[in-house]
CSV table of C-alpha atoms in Angstrom, one decimal:
chain,number,residue,atom,x,y,z
A,129,MET,CA,81.7,-149.1,119.4
A,130,PRO,CA,83.4,-148.6,116.7
A,131,ILE,CA,85.0,-144.6,116.5
A,132,ARG,CA,84.0,-142.6,113.7
A,133,PRO,CA,85.2,-140.0,112.4
A,134,ILE,CA,82.5,-136.6,112.6
A,135,PRO,CA,82.0,-134.9,109.9
A,136,ASP,CA,82.9,-130.5,110.6
A,137,ASN,CA,79.1,-129.8,110.7
A,138,SER,CA,80.4,-126.2,109.3
A,139,VAL,CA,80.5,-127.9,105.7
A,140,ALA,CA,77.9,-127.3,103.4
A,141,GLN,CA,75.3,-129.8,102.0
A,142,GLU,CA,76.6,-129.2,98.6
A,143,THR,CA,80.1,-130.2,99.4
A,144,ASN,CA,81.3,-133.6,100.2
A,145,PRO,CA,80.8,-134.4,103.9
A,146,LEU,CA,83.3,-137.2,103.4
A,147,MET,CA,86.4,-135.5,102.5
A,148,HIS,CA,89.1,-136.4,104.8
A,149,ASP,CA,90.5,-133.2,105.6
A,150,ARG,CA,86.5,-132.4,106.6
A,151,LEU,CA,86.5,-135.0,109.2
A,152,ARG,CA,87.7,-134.9,113.2
A,153,PHE,CA,87.7,-137.4,115.9
A,154,ASP,CA,86.4,-137.7,118.8
A,155,LEU,CA,89.6,-136.8,121.4
A,156,GLN,CA,87.8,-137.7,124.4
A,157,GLU,CA,86.4,-140.9,123.3
A,158,LEU,CA,89.5,-141.8,121.6
A,159,ALA,CA,91.5,-141.7,124.9
A,160,GLU,CA,89.0,-144.0,126.9
A,161,HIS,CA,89.7,-146.6,124.8
A,162,VAL,CA,93.3,-145.9,124.3
A,163,HIS,CA,93.1,-146.5,128.5
A,164,THR,CA,91.0,-149.3,128.1
A,165,ALA,CA,93.7,-151.2,125.8
A,166,PHE,CA,96.4,-150.7,128.4
A,167,LYS,CA,94.2,-151.8,130.9
A,168,ASP,CA,93.6,-155.1,128.7
A,169,TRP,CA,97.3,-155.5,128.2
A,170,GLN,CA,97.9,-158.7,130.3
A,171,LYS,CA,94.5,-160.1,129.1
A,172,ALA,CA,93.8,-162.9,126.8
A,173,GLY,CA,90.9,-164.1,124.8
A,174,ASP,CA,89.1,-162.1,122.2
A,175,VAL,CA,90.1,-158.3,121.5
A,176,ASN,CA,87.0,-156.0,121.6
A,177,SER,CA,89.1,-152.6,120.7
A,178,PRO,CA,87.7,-150.5,117.9
A,179,LEU,CA,91.4,-149.8,117.6
A,180,THR,CA,91.6,-153.1,115.3
A,181,GLU,CA,89.4,-151.1,113.0
A,182,PHE,CA,91.6,-148.5,112.4
A,183,HIS,CA,93.8,-148.5,109.2
A,184,LEU,CA,97.1,-148.2,111.8
A,185,PHE,CA,96.0,-151.6,113.5
A,186,GLU,CA,96.4,-153.1,109.7
A,187,HIS,CA,99.5,-151.6,108.8
A,188,ALA,CA,100.9,-153.1,111.9
A,189,ARG,CA,99.4,-156.4,111.1
A,190,GLN,CA,101.1,-156.1,107.9
A,191,ALA,CA,104.4,-154.8,109.3
A,192,GLN,CA,104.5,-157.7,111.9
A,193,GLN,CA,103.5,-160.3,108.9
A,194,PHE,CA,100.5,-161.8,110.8
A,195,THR,CA,97.9,-163.4,108.3
A,196,ASP,CA,95.1,-161.4,107.1
A,197,ASP,CA,92.4,-163.0,109.8
A,198,PRO,CA,94.6,-162.7,112.7
A,199,SER,CA,93.6,-164.6,116.1
A,200,ALA,CA,92.4,-163.1,119.2
A,201,LEU,CA,96.5,-163.8,120.8
A,202,GLU,CA,97.8,-162.2,117.4
A,203,GLN,CA,95.3,-159.3,117.7
A,204,ARG,CA,96.2,-158.4,121.3
A,205,GLN,CA,100.2,-158.8,120.3
A,206,ILE,CA,99.4,-156.4,117.5
A,207,LEU,CA,97.5,-153.6,119.3
A,208,ASN,CA,100.0,-154.1,122.4
A,209,ARG,CA,103.0,-153.5,119.8
A,210,MET,CA,100.7,-150.4,118.5
A,211,LEU,CA,100.9,-149.0,122.0
A,212,LEU,CA,104.5,-149.8,122.6
A,213,GLU,CA,105.5,-147.7,119.6
A,214,GLU,CA,103.5,-145.0,120.9
A,215,LEU,CA,105.0,-145.0,124.3
A,216,SER,CA,108.7,-145.1,122.6
A,217,HIS,CA,107.6,-141.7,120.8
A,218,LEU,CA,106.2,-140.5,123.9
A,219,ALA,CA,109.3,-141.1,125.7
A,220,THR,CA,111.0,-138.5,123.4
A,221,THR,CA,108.6,-135.7,124.4
A,222,HIS,CA,107.1,-136.5,127.9
A,223,PRO,CA,109.3,-138.5,129.5
A,224,GLN,CA,107.7,-138.9,132.5
A,225,GLU,CA,104.2,-139.7,131.4
A,226,ALA,CA,106.1,-142.4,129.1
A,227,ALA,CA,107.3,-143.9,132.5
A,228,VAL,CA,104.4,-144.1,134.5
A,229,LEU,CA,102.1,-145.6,131.4
A,230,ARG,CA,104.8,-148.4,131.4
A,231,SER,CA,105.0,-149.0,134.8
A,232,ARG,CA,101.4,-149.1,135.3
A,233,PHE,CA,100.6,-151.5,132.4
A,234,VAL,CA,103.3,-153.1,130.4
A,235,GLU,CA,105.0,-153.7,133.9
A,236,ASN,CA,101.3,-154.0,135.3
A,237,ARG,CA,102.4,-152.2,138.8
A,238,TYR,CA,100.0,-150.6,141.3
A,239,VAL,CA,99.2,-146.7,141.6
A,240,ARG,CA,100.6,-146.7,144.8
A,241,GLU,CA,104.1,-148.8,143.7
A,242,VAL,CA,104.4,-146.4,141.0
A,243,ALA,CA,104.4,-143.2,142.8
A,244,LEU,CA,106.7,-144.4,145.4
A,245,ARG,CA,109.6,-145.7,142.3
A,246,GLN,CA,108.4,-141.9,140.7
A,247,ASN,CA,108.6,-140.2,143.7
A,248,VAL,CA,105.3,-138.0,143.5
A,249,SER,CA,102.1,-138.4,145.1
A,250,GLU,CA,99.3,-141.0,143.9
A,251,SER,CA,97.2,-138.0,142.3
A,252,THR,CA,100.3,-137.2,140.2
A,253,VAL,CA,100.4,-140.6,139.0
A,254,TYR,CA,96.8,-140.3,138.0
A,255,ILE,CA,97.4,-136.9,136.3
A,256,GLN,CA,100.4,-138.1,134.3
A,257,GLN,CA,98.6,-141.2,133.1
A,258,ARG,CA,95.5,-139.5,132.0
A,259,GLU,CA,97.7,-136.4,130.0
A,260,GLY,CA,99.6,-139.5,128.6
A,261,ILE,CA,96.6,-141.2,127.2
A,262,GLU,CA,95.6,-138.1,125.7
A,263,HIS,CA,98.7,-137.5,124.2
A,264,ILE,CA,99.0,-140.6,122.3
A,265,ALA,CA,95.4,-140.4,121.4
A,266,GLN,CA,96.5,-137.1,119.8
A,267,ARG,CA,99.2,-138.4,117.7
A,268,LEU,CA,96.8,-141.6,117.0
A,269,ILE,CA,94.3,-139.4,115.7
A,270,ALA,CA,97.0,-137.8,113.5
A,271,GLN,CA,98.4,-140.3,112.0
A,272,GLU,CA,95.1,-142.5,111.6
A,273,THR,CA,93.7,-138.8,109.5
A,274,ALA,CA,97.1,-139.1,107.5
A,275,LEU,CA,96.4,-142.7,106.9
A,276,ARG,CA,92.8,-142.3,105.8
A,277,GLY,CA,93.7,-139.2,103.8
A,278,GLU,CA,96.2,-140.9,101.7
A,279,ARG,CA,94.4,-143.9,101.0
A,280,ALA,CA,91.1,-141.8,100.2
A,281,ASP,CA,93.4,-139.9,97.8
A,282,VAL,CA,94.3,-143.1,96.0
A,283,LEU,CA,90.7,-144.6,95.7
A,284,ASN,CA,89.5,-141.0,95.1
A,285,GLY,CA,91.9,-141.5,91.8
A,286,ARG,CA,89.9,-144.4,90.5
A,287,LEU,CA,86.4,-142.5,90.6
A,288,PRO,CA,85.2,-141.3,87.7
A,289,ALA,CA,85.2,-137.5,87.8
A,290,ALA,CA,82.6,-135.9,89.7
A,291,THR,CA,79.7,-134.6,87.7
A,292,ALA,CA,77.1,-133.5,90.6
A,293,THR,CA,77.9,-131.2,93.5
A,294,ARG,CA,75.1,-132.1,95.1
A,295,LEU,CA,72.8,-135.2,95.4
A,296,PHE,CA,69.0,-135.3,95.2
A,297,GLY,CA,66.6,-138.0,95.9
A,298,LEU,CA,69.6,-140.7,96.4
A,299,GLU,CA,69.9,-140.6,100.0
A,300,PRO,CA,67.0,-143.6,100.7
A,301,HIS,CA,69.1,-145.5,97.9
A,302,ILE,CA,72.6,-144.6,99.3
A,303,ASP,CA,71.4,-146.0,102.8
A,304,ASN,CA,69.8,-149.1,101.0
A,305,ILE,CA,72.6,-150.1,98.7
A,306,ALA,CA,74.8,-149.5,101.9
A,307,GLY,CA,73.3,-151.2,104.2
A,308,GLN,CA,73.1,-154.6,101.4
A,309,LEU,CA,77.1,-154.6,101.2
A,310,SER,CA,77.8,-153.6,105.0
A,311,THR,CA,77.0,-157.1,106.2
A,312,SER,CA,79.5,-159.8,106.1
A,313,GLN,CA,77.0,-162.1,104.8
A,314,PRO,CA,75.0,-162.6,101.3
A,315,PRO,CA,74.4,-161.1,98.8
A,316,TRP,CA,78.0,-160.6,97.8
A,317,ILE,CA,76.7,-158.9,93.9
A,318,VAL,CA,74.3,-155.9,94.2
A,319,SER,CA,73.1,-154.6,90.5
A,320,ILE,CA,72.2,-150.9,90.3
A,321,GLU,CA,69.7,-151.1,87.6
A,322,GLY,CA,67.9,-148.5,85.3
A,323,ILE,CA,67.6,-146.9,82.1
A,324,GLY,CA,70.2,-144.6,80.6
A,325,GLY,CA,70.7,-140.9,82.5
A,326,ILE,CA,68.8,-142.4,85.7
A,327,GLY,CA,71.8,-141.8,88.1
A,328,LYS,CA,73.1,-145.4,88.7
A,329,THR,CA,76.8,-144.1,88.3
A,330,THR,CA,76.2,-141.1,90.6
A,331,LEU,CA,74.4,-143.4,93.0
A,332,ALA,CA,77.5,-145.7,93.0
A,333,ASP,CA,79.9,-143.4,93.1
A,334,ALA,CA,78.1,-141.6,96.5
A,335,ILE,CA,78.2,-144.8,98.0
A,336,VAL,CA,82.2,-145.5,97.2
A,337,ARG,CA,82.5,-142.1,98.8
A,338,HIS,CA,80.2,-143.1,101.5
A,339,THR,CA,82.3,-146.1,102.0
A,340,ILE,CA,85.8,-144.9,101.7
A,341,ASP,CA,86.8,-144.0,105.4
A,342,ASP,CA,85.5,-147.2,106.5
A,343,ALA,CA,87.6,-149.8,107.3
A,344,ALA,CA,85.4,-152.5,106.5
A,345,PHE,CA,86.8,-152.8,103.1
A,346,ALA,CA,90.6,-153.5,102.6
A,347,ASP,CA,90.6,-151.7,99.6
A,348,ILE,CA,88.3,-150.9,96.6
A,349,GLY,CA,88.2,-151.3,92.7
A,350,TRP,CA,86.6,-149.3,90.2
A,351,VAL,CA,86.3,-150.2,86.4
A,352,SER,CA,84.3,-148.5,83.9
A,353,ALA,CA,83.2,-149.7,80.6
A,354,LYS,CA,81.3,-146.6,79.1
A,355,SER,CA,80.9,-146.7,76.0
A,356,ALA,CA,79.5,-143.1,74.9
A,357,VAL,CA,79.0,-140.2,76.7
A,358,LEU,CA,76.3,-137.2,76.3
A,359,ASP,CA,77.3,-133.9,77.4
A,360,LEU,CA,74.9,-131.3,78.6
A,361,ALA,CA,75.1,-129.3,75.2
A,362,GLY,CA,73.6,-132.4,73.8
A,363,ASN,CA,76.6,-133.8,71.8
A,364,LEU,CA,77.0,-137.5,71.9
A,365,ARG,CA,80.4,-139.0,71.9
A,366,ALA,CA,82.0,-142.4,71.8
A,367,ALA,CA,84.0,-143.0,75.5
A,368,PRO,CA,87.7,-143.2,74.8
A,369,SER,CA,88.5,-145.8,76.9
A,370,ALA,CA,85.6,-148.7,77.0
A,371,MET,CA,86.1,-151.9,78.7
A,372,LEU,CA,85.2,-154.4,76.7
A,373,SER,CA,86.1,-158.1,77.2
A,374,VAL,CA,86.4,-159.9,80.8
A,375,ASP,CA,90.2,-160.1,80.6
A,376,GLU,CA,90.5,-156.4,80.1
A,377,LEU,CA,88.6,-156.1,83.1
A,378,ILE,CA,90.7,-158.4,85.2
A,379,ALA,CA,93.8,-156.9,84.3
A,380,ALA,CA,92.4,-153.5,85.1
A,381,LEU,CA,91.6,-155.2,88.4
A,382,PHE,CA,94.9,-156.5,88.9
A,383,ALA,CA,96.6,-153.3,88.6
A,384,GLN,CA,94.8,-151.5,91.2
A,385,LEU,CA,94.4,-153.6,93.9
A,386,LEU,CA,97.8,-155.5,93.1
A,387,PRO,CA,99.8,-152.2,91.8
A,388,ASN,CA,103.1,-154.0,93.2
A,389,LEU,CA,103.2,-156.7,91.3
A,390,PRO,CA,103.6,-156.9,87.3
A,391,LEU,CA,100.7,-157.8,85.0
A,392,PRO,CA,100.7,-161.2,84.3
A,393,GLY,CA,99.0,-163.4,81.7
A,394,PRO,CA,95.1,-163.5,81.8
A,395,GLU,CA,95.1,-167.0,84.2
A,396,ARG,CA,97.5,-166.0,86.7
A,397,ALA,CA,96.5,-162.6,87.1
A,398,MET,CA,92.8,-164.4,87.6
A,399,THR,CA,94.6,-166.6,90.2
A,400,LEU,CA,96.4,-163.9,92.2
A,401,LEU,CA,93.6,-161.5,92.1
A,402,ARG,CA,91.0,-164.4,93.4
A,403,LYS,CA,93.4,-164.9,96.3
A,404,ARG,CA,93.6,-161.5,97.0
A,405,LEU,CA,89.7,-160.8,97.2
A,406,LYS,CA,89.4,-164.1,99.1
A,407,GLU,CA,91.9,-163.2,101.7
A,408,GLN,CA,90.4,-159.7,102.6
A,409,PRO,CA,87.1,-158.1,101.9
A,410,HIS,CA,87.0,-155.8,99.2
A,411,LEU,CA,84.6,-153.6,97.6
A,412,VAL,CA,84.9,-153.7,93.7
A,413,VAL,CA,82.2,-151.3,91.3
A,414,ILE,CA,82.2,-152.2,87.6
A,415,ASP,CA,80.1,-149.5,86.1
A,416,ASN,CA,78.1,-150.0,82.8
A,417,LEU,CA,78.3,-153.9,83.2
A,418,GLU,CA,76.0,-154.2,80.0
A,419,THR,CA,79.0,-152.8,77.6
A,420,LEU,CA,81.0,-155.8,78.3
A,421,GLU,CA,81.4,-158.4,75.6
A,422,ASP,CA,80.1,-161.1,77.2
A,423,LEU,CA,78.1,-160.9,80.4
A,424,HIS,CA,76.7,-164.7,80.5
A,425,GLU,CA,81.2,-165.0,80.7
A,426,LEU,CA,81.4,-162.7,83.4
A,427,LEU,CA,78.7,-163.2,85.7
A,428,PRO,CA,80.3,-166.8,86.9
A,429,THR,CA,84.0,-164.9,87.0
A,430,LEU,CA,82.4,-162.5,89.5
A,431,ARG,CA,80.8,-165.1,91.5
A,432,SER,CA,84.1,-167.0,91.7
A,433,LEU,CA,85.9,-163.6,93.1
A,434,THR,CA,83.2,-163.0,96.1
A,435,ASN,CA,83.2,-164.4,99.8
A,436,PRO,CA,84.5,-162.3,101.6
A,437,SER,CA,84.5,-159.5,98.7
A,438,LYS,CA,81.5,-157.9,97.4
A,439,PHE,CA,80.7,-156.4,93.9
A,440,LEU,CA,78.5,-153.4,93.1
A,441,LEU,CA,77.5,-153.6,89.3
A,442,THR,CA,75.4,-150.5,88.1
A,443,THR,CA,73.6,-151.8,84.6
A,444,ARG,CA,70.9,-151.3,82.5
A,445,TRP,CA,69.9,-154.6,82.1
A,446,SER,CA,68.2,-156.2,84.8
A,447,LEU,CA,69.7,-158.9,86.6
A,448,TYR,CA,66.6,-160.5,88.2
A,449,ALA,CA,67.0,-163.5,86.3
A,450,GLU,CA,70.6,-164.5,87.6
A,451,PRO,CA,71.1,-165.9,90.8
A,452,GLY,CA,73.4,-164.8,93.8
A,453,VAL,CA,72.3,-160.9,92.2
A,454,PHE,CA,70.7,-158.6,94.3
A,455,PRO,CA,68.7,-156.3,92.2
A,456,TYR,CA,68.1,-152.8,92.8
A,457,HIS,CA,65.9,-150.5,90.4
A,458,VAL,CA,66.5,-146.7,90.8
A,459,PRO,CA,63.5,-144.9,90.1
A,460,GLU,CA,63.0,-141.7,88.4
A,461,LEU,CA,63.0,-138.6,90.7
A,462,ALA,CA,59.6,-137.6,92.1
A,463,GLN,CA,58.6,-134.0,90.9
A,464,GLY,CA,59.7,-132.0,93.9
A,465,ASP,CA,63.1,-133.5,93.6
A,466,ALA,CA,63.5,-133.0,89.9
A,467,LEU,CA,62.2,-129.5,90.3
A,468,SER,CA,65.0,-128.9,92.8
A,469,LEU,CA,67.4,-129.9,90.3
A,470,LEU,CA,66.7,-127.9,88.0
A,471,ARG,CA,66.9,-124.6,90.1
A,472,TYR,CA,70.0,-125.9,91.4
A,473,GLU,CA,71.6,-126.8,88.1
A,474,ALA,CA,70.0,-123.5,87.0
A,475,THR,CA,71.7,-121.7,89.5
A,476,GLN,CA,74.8,-123.1,89.4
A,477,THR,CA,75.2,-122.0,85.5
A,478,ASN,CA,73.6,-118.8,86.3
A,479,LEU,CA,70.8,-119.2,84.2
A,480,ARG,CA,68.1,-116.7,85.9
A,481,SER,CA,64.9,-117.7,83.6
A,482,VAL,CA,65.0,-121.2,85.0
A,483,SER,CA,66.8,-121.0,88.6
A,484,THR,CA,63.9,-118.2,89.5
A,485,ALA,CA,61.3,-120.2,87.7
A,486,ASP,CA,57.6,-120.5,89.4
A,487,ASP,CA,56.5,-124.6,89.9
A,488,ALA,CA,53.9,-123.4,86.9
A,489,MET,CA,56.6,-123.2,84.5
A,490,LEU,CA,58.8,-126.1,85.2
A,491,ILE,CA,56.2,-128.7,86.0
A,492,PRO,CA,55.8,-128.8,81.6
A,493,VAL,CA,59.6,-130.1,81.9
A,494,TYR,CA,58.5,-132.8,84.6
A,495,GLN,CA,56.1,-133.8,82.5
A,496,THR,CA,58.1,-134.1,79.4
A,497,VAL,CA,61.2,-135.8,80.4
A,498,GLY,CA,60.0,-137.0,83.7
A,499,GLY,CA,62.3,-137.5,86.7
A,500,ASN,CA,65.6,-138.8,84.4
A,501,PRO,CA,68.3,-136.6,86.4
A,502,LEU,CA,70.6,-136.8,82.7
A,503,ALA,CA,67.7,-135.2,80.7
A,504,LEU,CA,66.7,-132.3,83.2
A,505,ARG,CA,70.2,-131.3,83.4
A,506,LEU,CA,70.2,-131.5,79.5
A,507,VAL,CA,67.2,-129.4,79.7
A,508,VAL,CA,69.3,-126.7,81.5
A,509,GLY,CA,72.2,-127.0,79.4
A,510,LEU,CA,70.3,-126.4,76.6
A,511,ALA,CA,67.9,-124.0,77.9
A,512,ARG,CA,70.2,-120.9,77.3
A,513,VAL,CA,70.6,-121.5,73.6
A,514,TYR,CA,66.8,-122.4,72.9
A,515,GLY,CA,64.6,-121.3,75.3
A,516,LEU,CA,62.3,-123.7,77.6
A,517,ASP,CA,59.3,-123.7,75.2
A,518,VAL,CA,61.6,-124.5,72.2
A,519,LEU,CA,63.0,-127.1,73.9
A,520,LEU,CA,60.5,-129.1,74.9
A,521,VAL,CA,58.8,-128.9,71.6
A,522,ASP,CA,61.8,-130.3,69.9
A,523,LEU,CA,61.6,-133.0,72.9
A,524,THR,CA,58.2,-133.7,72.2
A,525,ASN,CA,58.9,-133.9,68.3
A,526,ALA,CA,62.1,-135.7,68.5
A,527,SER,CA,63.6,-132.9,66.2
A,528,GLY,CA,66.9,-131.3,66.9
A,529,GLN,CA,70.5,-132.9,67.1
A,530,PRO,CA,70.6,-132.6,70.9
A,531,ALA,CA,67.2,-134.1,71.0
A,532,GLU,CA,68.1,-136.8,68.7
A,533,ASN,CA,71.2,-137.4,70.6
A,534,LEU,CA,69.5,-138.0,74.0
A,535,TYR,CA,67.3,-140.6,72.6
A,536,SER,CA,70.1,-142.4,71.1
A,537,TYR,CA,72.4,-142.1,74.7
A,538,ILE,CA,69.3,-143.3,76.4
A,539,TYR,CA,67.6,-146.1,74.3
A,540,ARG,CA,69.2,-147.1,70.8
A,541,ARG,CA,71.3,-149.9,72.5
A,542,ALA,CA,68.1,-151.3,74.2
A,543,TRP,CA,65.7,-150.7,70.9
A,544,ASP,CA,68.2,-152.1,68.6
A,545,GLY,CA,68.5,-155.5,70.7
A,546,LEU,CA,64.7,-155.9,70.7
A,547,ASP,CA,63.0,-158.7,68.1
A,548,GLU,CA,60.3,-157.8,66.5
A,549,LEU,CA,57.6,-158.9,68.9
A,550,GLY,CA,59.6,-156.7,71.6
A,551,ARG,CA,59.3,-153.5,69.6
A,552,VAL,CA,55.4,-154.3,68.6
A,553,VAL,CA,54.6,-154.6,72.4
A,554,LEU,CA,56.9,-151.6,73.7
A,555,LEU,CA,55.1,-149.3,71.0
A,556,ALA,CA,51.9,-150.9,72.7
A,557,THR,CA,52.9,-149.6,76.0
A,558,ALA,CA,52.2,-145.9,75.1
A,559,ALA,CA,49.0,-146.7,76.3
A,560,LEU,CA,49.5,-147.3,79.4
A,561,ALA,CA,48.4,-145.6,82.3
A,562,PRO,CA,51.1,-142.6,83.8
A,563,GLY,CA,49.9,-144.8,87.0
A,564,GLY,CA,50.4,-148.2,85.3
A,565,ASP,CA,47.9,-151.2,84.3
A,566,ASP,CA,47.7,-154.6,84.7
A,567,LEU,CA,48.5,-157.6,82.0
A,568,ASP,CA,45.0,-157.7,81.4
A,569,PHE,CA,45.1,-154.1,79.9
A,570,LEU,CA,48.1,-154.6,78.1
A,571,LEU,CA,46.9,-158.1,76.3
A,572,GLN,CA,44.4,-155.9,75.2
A,573,ILE,CA,46.2,-152.8,73.6
A,574,ALA,CA,48.5,-155.3,72.0
A,575,SER,CA,46.1,-157.5,70.8
A,576,LEU,CA,48.5,-160.3,70.8
A,577,PRO,CA,48.3,-163.6,72.2
A,578,ARG,CA,49.2,-163.9,75.7
A,579,GLU,CA,52.4,-166.1,75.3
A,580,ASP,CA,53.8,-163.7,72.7
A,581,VAL,CA,53.2,-160.5,74.8
A,582,VAL,CA,54.6,-162.4,78.3
A,583,THR,CA,57.5,-163.2,76.0
A,584,ALA,CA,58.0,-159.2,75.1
A,585,LEU,CA,57.7,-158.2,78.7
A,586,ASN,CA,60.7,-160.2,79.6
A,587,GLN,CA,62.5,-158.2,76.7
A,588,LEU,CA,61.0,-155.1,77.9
A,589,VAL,CA,61.8,-155.7,82.0
A,590,THR,CA,65.1,-157.0,81.1
A,591,ARG,CA,66.5,-153.8,79.2
A,592,ASN,CA,64.6,-151.4,82.0
A,593,LEU,CA,62.2,-150.0,79.1
A,594,ILE,CA,59.1,-151.0,81.6
A,595,ASN,CA,58.8,-150.2,84.9
A,596,VAL,CA,56.9,-153.5,86.8
A,597,SER,CA,55.2,-152.7,90.7
A,598,ASP,CA,53.3,-155.0,92.7
A,599,GLU,CA,50.6,-153.1,94.7
A,600,ALA,CA,48.9,-155.6,96.8
A,601,GLY,CA,49.7,-158.7,94.7
A,602,VAL,CA,48.4,-157.0,91.7
A,603,VAL,CA,51.2,-156.6,89.1
A,604,ARG,CA,51.4,-153.4,86.7
A,605,TYR,CA,53.3,-151.8,84.3
A,606,SER,CA,54.3,-148.6,83.7
A,607,LEU,CA,56.5,-146.2,81.7
A,608,HIS,CA,59.3,-143.6,82.5
A,609,SER,CA,57.7,-139.8,81.4
A,610,LEU,CA,60.7,-139.8,79.2
A,611,THR,CA,60.4,-143.4,77.1
A,612,ARG,CA,56.7,-142.3,76.8
A,613,THR,CA,58.1,-139.1,74.9
A,614,PHE,CA,60.6,-141.0,73.2
A,615,LEU,CA,58.0,-143.9,72.1
A,616,GLN,CA,55.6,-140.7,70.7
A,617,GLU,CA,58.2,-139.3,68.0
A,618,GLN,CA,61.5,-140.5,68.1
A,619,VAL,CA,61.1,-144.2,67.4
A,620,ALA,CA,58.9,-143.7,64.3
A,621,LYS,CA,62.2,-142.0,63.0
A,622,TRP,CA,64.1,-145.2,63.7
A,623,GLN,CA,61.2,-147.6,61.8
A,624,MET,CA,61.8,-145.3,58.8
């Protein structure tokens, strides 16, 4: 069974429980596995030691220039050389223990023979053997912790700056997606999908941080193609380094995953990157996929880079129609999680009027913006200036620059991409019940032929402007609360 670091239970839930300096290993468990590895020194056949999952083992493999997929015999050789190095170091600090371990396992001698050679009792041999193994386990922990820490520092440096110190309502999604990524089988591409501000990047970030300390992936890459940023004062600004082309994307991944090689031309870069990703499993995250120039060119490129490597995408577009892609729709927060997020953000910014507010005061916020985390955090950011009552009126009436910027950030690109038929049907969806309605009701309120409505629905679903659920075989369509608020006022201004 794999040896996993144990999170320090003294760490508060608000902090990242995966920080490498907050981890410790079970010394006794590791010592038992070291003992087993020594006992298996002379064995042929498969190697089942959890030590092969250590970063130390991977470093030893590279140092000994074995292939990326070593045979059972080669794994045994790598593991034995690791233990020999530990014995050599132990000989400088505890020479008697090192001599006992070398005689017992490397030279395959019985305890009685070792006792005679060392001129000690058999019980002393067992004591020295146990203490030597514990000293080796302690050193392995120190080395492995240092290696994991160095790796975590590098990988954390590739991630976007964390904007959330505590997560709400994401735990089930983290588990579900991590489960898809942890297997050595398809799906090779997982797409986190949803409207702007729903928490796709936050979710991907949490999954990667969850994965960083896992040896399942040789390396992790992250490229963001974010084209705009909305701050918590309601200011909308262009991102300075939006990634637009497939060649730029490949170049960015090349720089991260093959840092010791000079960047060649696009074709050569693709060849070397493909070789790297095919040799060992990597996890590659592409954030804000929809901002790339040619999505249809990119997806075949990504497919050619998978297996055993996996890709995690975040996008406002749904890729449900793309073969080989596992689409994962992120829903809005439930009311309880949304109110908890409001109070937490208010507590962090010392806004007592919101942090101490009762449910009756905060529920109107949820009714106006729904469970969109970005919108909820924006409400807290602006409540200090405008007050909740005035702010909710502005959001409902789409008045004021912050409200305009929020709607532009989340909806403008999707709205501009709709044809006239798609816009007509989207406007009609404002009449859908909060719990959703079926296609017959949508046909009735749209007053359009069935084929036109179905064509328009494909546009809306692809852009995550409408939610689709299947309840006992009945497909129902519904809106996010924020989308409904947007349709009531803001979209009318864009039609002028």
